[in-house]
Amino acid sequence: MEDASWPSHLDSIVEEFRDCFDSMERYELLFEYAKKHPSPLPLDEWNEENQVLGCQSRAHVKCSLDENGLFLLRAGADAQIVQGLMAITAIAVNGQSSTEVSKLSPKYVEEMGLKSSLTPSRANGFLNMFKRVVSEAEILSEV
Amino acid sequence: MALDIKAIRSDFPILSRILPNGKQLVYFDNAATSQKPQCVIDAMTKYYEQYNSNAHRANHTLADEATTALENAREKISQFFGTTPENLIYTSGATEAINLVSYGWARYNLKEGDVIVLTEMEHHADIVPWQELSKEKGIEVRYVPINNESFTLDMDAFEIAIEDASLVCVTHTSNVLGIRNPIEQIIQMSKEVGAHVLLDCAQGAPHEKINFNNLGADFIAISAHKMAGPTGIGCLLATSERISEMGPFMTGGSMIKTVTTDGSTYQNGHSMFETGTPRIAEAIGWGAAVEWLSQFEMKDIHNHVHQIASWTGREMNKIPGIKIYGDPDNKNSSGAISFLHETIQSQDLAFLLDEGGFAVRTGHHCAQPLMDALGVPSTNRASFWIYNTQEEAESFISHLKFVCERFV
């Protein structure tokens, strides 16, 4: 693991983004990740309860434990940039313990060269979703 | 007369900014706020450096200078808008100006069952204060719809809606569609049925010479920051007759004549509504802005903006997947172009445009009823002003095409 703030299996993805020629290539890659979200939340499951408030775009998050008692993040957003970041977050957290997920920081996004995605005025979509994932992980770790 | 855009641009230091990603800034978010010329920045800096003092009620040099500058600015700004200083009430912007009409005039003069007419294209600032008043006083609020093909107000519906209205509140120009409403006709029709008129000129004032006395509206709300002035200041222009009918909105210092433990008496005229320490630096900055703007004919600014907006609109229409909400080719359009791509979500598109250095706005633009009428949750909006160039428009179209081809 390159940094304790993200799981080591994310290293190759972080590297993939770092290797991009420019920011447009980086966003193109992010759009591809949005399409291959490992655990998307289908549209018919988007509701008020799982909606992330304060987002410019529509964003929904549902966190639970899988059959092995490990963390499962399902998420959906209409903005592909937010959906791509959530797809990578799902890769990071799915199968981890809730306690580990509750300690996650969004630093990997910065390392991927997408720091502007973390500025509060613009991508509050992703940042708010990320905060929701961490707080739900905290609750699940107490179960 | 053609404007010397190169010389104009040299007045705005921010326009030469290189963004953190190495791209040259192209500022197309003028309907949200305009950039400020150096003379506005200098006027405000000079106030803080040389004569910062609270205005009014003091016997020292700095207070005299600050008071004089504050009142000179009122003189310049009121003159710019074709009226007198007595008819200009400083506010924090157009939003506070509309709230001032709602709380300072309508609350004292309208009663249960009275009717206020709004339109579907109003900014929230011209909707929410009336909804609040409606709840408080049982006033009926009506909305005039827009025509979804021409994006203009349905004037037949307008005529019916105002029949028994007491107040008609209409935006001069839509912040979303860039459509300029037929305000002269609206004022005339409203007056014929005995209704008072409030115009929200936040978007109109940067694009057209607003002459309050000639227009004949009862109230006009304006924000300084969209017309080269600083943020935090604007004004309500009101006729003397309407001002005489108004009561206190915010109470406290500056707006009183006397205060005893038994009660207070209030100043007359605009002083009654300028509570607390005035926005001195901001007023001085706005005065400098109108002085700067006065060197141009507003119709030349409009023509320049229209030329860029109509060209950009035509080119955008050629890009597969792009849909424009509004009519930038319309000669009266303000130069705001709202648009969406059929598959690239608006927030994503804004990010991708920003990567090219292009600042455009995204969201509901504080006009959710209009978004509902258009059947969309949000739009992207490019809006142009005096310092924008054809070259910037061309590079914008080129980047937009690139994004639409690559991310579709």
XYZ file of C-alpha atoms in Angstrom, chain B residues 56-281:
226
model
C -22.827 60.754 8.523
C -22.992 62.213 12.029
C -19.375 63.087 12.761
C -17.255 66.219 12.769
C -13.932 65.066 11.439
C -12.278 65.203 8.055
C -12.414 61.508 7.256
C -16.122 61.240 8.070
C -16.800 64.260 5.860
C -14.875 62.696 3.003
C -16.585 59.320 3.395
C -20.037 60.941 3.594
C -19.340 63.086 0.550
C -18.115 60.073 -1.441
C -21.142 57.994 -0.418
C -23.592 60.707 -1.439
C -21.669 61.600 -4.613
C -21.974 57.953 -5.614
C -25.738 58.108 -5.001
C -25.878 61.174 -7.249
C -23.901 59.466 -10.038
C -25.809 56.172 -9.841
C -29.253 57.795 -9.732
C -28.316 60.004 -12.670
C -27.135 56.931 -14.592
C -30.584 55.398 -14.058
C -32.435 58.549 -15.065
C -33.668 59.609 -11.653
C -32.718 61.643 -8.571
C -30.815 60.659 -5.410
C -34.038 60.926 -3.379
C -35.478 58.026 -5.364
C -32.534 55.679 -4.822
C -32.400 53.458 -1.761
C -29.121 51.574 -1.321
C -29.634 47.864 -0.678
C -27.362 44.835 -0.635
C -28.489 43.982 -4.162
C -31.602 43.270 -6.208
C -32.708 40.539 -3.783
C -32.834 42.935 -0.844
C -34.450 45.571 -3.058
C -37.327 43.190 -3.874
C -37.616 42.173 -0.224
C -37.777 45.879 0.605
C -40.780 46.281 -1.701
C -42.375 43.197 -0.172
C -41.774 44.051 3.479
C -41.522 47.846 3.258
C -44.312 48.597 0.803
C -46.606 45.617 0.127
C -46.896 44.626 3.781
C -48.183 48.138 4.582
C -50.359 48.640 1.512
C -51.796 45.300 0.408
C -54.482 43.313 2.183
C -56.017 39.855 2.176
C -57.407 38.916 -1.233
C -55.208 41.330 -3.164
C -53.418 39.893 -6.169
C -49.718 39.936 -7.074
C -48.745 38.792 -10.573
C -45.377 37.155 -11.227
C -44.091 35.220 -14.218
C -42.691 31.717 -14.577
C -39.344 33.178 -15.585
C -38.707 35.043 -12.324
C -35.569 34.499 -10.278
C -36.286 33.053 -6.822
C -35.542 36.539 -5.449
C -38.759 37.693 -7.128
C -40.809 34.682 -6.044
C -40.009 33.705 -2.476
C -40.617 37.154 -0.869
C -44.106 37.138 -2.425
C -44.826 33.593 -1.305
C -43.880 34.614 2.241
C -46.106 37.692 2.050
C -48.900 35.573 0.656
C -48.690 33.241 3.668
C -48.632 36.178 6.067
C -51.411 38.286 4.552
C -53.532 35.953 2.456
C -52.496 37.585 -0.806
C -53.027 35.672 -4.035
C -49.930 35.079 -6.189
C -50.437 34.352 -9.898
C -47.829 33.207 -12.393
C -47.855 34.135 -16.069
C -46.621 31.163 -18.142
C -44.021 31.215 -20.886
C -44.472 29.932 -24.391
C -42.227 26.844 -24.589
C -41.447 27.339 -28.266
C -40.610 31.042 -28.385
C -39.469 31.154 -24.726
C -41.364 34.453 -24.400
C -44.075 35.458 -21.941
C -47.608 34.496 -22.861
C -48.964 38.034 -23.114
C -52.571 36.852 -23.548
C -52.294 35.071 -20.205
C -50.612 38.167 -18.803
C -53.549 40.349 -19.808
C -55.978 38.043 -18.019
C -53.781 37.637 -14.935
C -53.398 41.368 -14.260
C -57.099 42.223 -14.527
C -57.594 42.697 -10.781
C -53.956 42.831 -9.704
C -52.486 45.295 -7.217
C -48.858 44.624 -8.059
C -47.077 43.166 -11.086
C -43.515 41.930 -10.555
C -41.617 41.047 -13.714
C -38.029 40.493 -14.626
C -36.714 42.867 -17.282
C -34.578 40.063 -18.756
C -34.547 36.374 -17.874
C -31.309 35.268 -16.229
C -31.787 31.817 -17.768
C -33.172 32.451 -21.244
C -31.624 35.835 -21.951
C -35.076 36.874 -23.176
C -35.870 40.560 -22.711
C -39.520 40.994 -21.784
C -41.683 43.690 -23.401
C -41.431 45.810 -20.272
C -42.842 48.982 -21.828
C -45.990 47.084 -22.807
C -46.096 45.350 -19.417
C -45.920 48.684 -17.586
C -48.552 50.249 -19.802
C -50.979 47.336 -19.490
C -50.459 47.171 -15.717
C -51.040 50.898 -15.288
C -54.224 50.682 -17.340
C -55.692 48.267 -14.785
C -54.368 50.284 -11.854
C -51.618 47.882 -10.813
C -48.224 49.031 -9.569
C -45.123 47.598 -11.254
C -41.867 46.248 -9.884
C -39.164 45.474 -12.454
C -36.281 43.196 -11.576
C -33.502 44.783 -13.645
C -30.612 42.729 -12.252
C -30.032 41.246 -15.715
C -31.305 44.170 -17.768
C -29.160 46.944 -16.295
C -25.815 45.619 -17.628
C -27.219 45.441 -21.153
C -29.485 48.398 -21.635
C -29.824 51.983 -20.467
C -32.453 51.893 -17.738
C -34.225 55.231 -17.391
C -36.410 54.978 -14.308
C -38.339 58.207 -14.779
C -39.084 57.508 -18.442
C -40.093 53.873 -17.971
C -42.848 54.672 -15.485
C -42.425 51.625 -13.238
C -43.096 52.135 -9.538
C -40.067 50.157 -8.406
C -36.886 48.916 -10.045
C -34.423 46.523 -8.379
C -30.766 46.546 -9.459
C -27.529 44.779 -8.457
C -24.188 46.548 -8.882
C -22.051 43.452 -9.273
C -23.491 42.429 -12.626
C -22.549 45.792 -14.152
C -18.868 46.184 -13.221
C -19.607 47.216 -9.643
C -18.706 45.399 -6.447
C -20.724 42.669 -4.751
C -22.805 43.555 -1.696
C -24.560 46.598 -3.085
C -27.511 47.424 -5.278
C -30.505 49.659 -5.037
C -34.218 50.021 -5.146
C -35.397 52.844 -7.347
C -38.837 53.942 -6.210
C -41.134 56.807 -7.113
C -41.605 59.487 -4.447
C -45.267 58.511 -4.172
C -44.448 54.860 -3.419
C -41.653 55.844 -1.005
C -44.157 57.999 0.905
C -46.369 54.900 1.330
C -43.555 52.735 2.678
C -42.899 51.783 6.283
C -39.803 50.475 8.054
C -38.293 47.224 6.790
C -35.210 46.816 8.952
C -34.941 48.912 12.085
C -31.956 50.085 14.117
C -29.309 52.770 13.725
C -29.220 55.425 11.011
C -32.894 55.109 10.062
C -34.259 56.862 13.186
C -34.981 60.474 14.049
C -35.341 59.950 17.794
C -35.265 56.971 20.123
C -36.570 57.054 23.677
C -37.401 54.220 26.021
C -41.031 54.797 25.049
C -40.539 54.432 21.312
C -38.861 55.763 18.174
C -39.536 58.063 15.254
C -38.067 57.456 11.827
C -36.282 59.394 9.114
C -38.142 60.196 5.928
C -37.308 59.113 2.386
C -34.490 56.729 1.563
C -32.860 57.245 4.962
C -35.660 55.234 6.587
C -34.526 52.144 4.691
C -30.759 52.375 4.968
C -30.346 50.918 8.413
C -26.965 50.565 10.105
C -23.564 51.522 8.730
C -23.903 52.181 5.007
C -22.072 50.119 2.383
C -19.595 52.936 1.894
C -16.772 51.256 -0.027
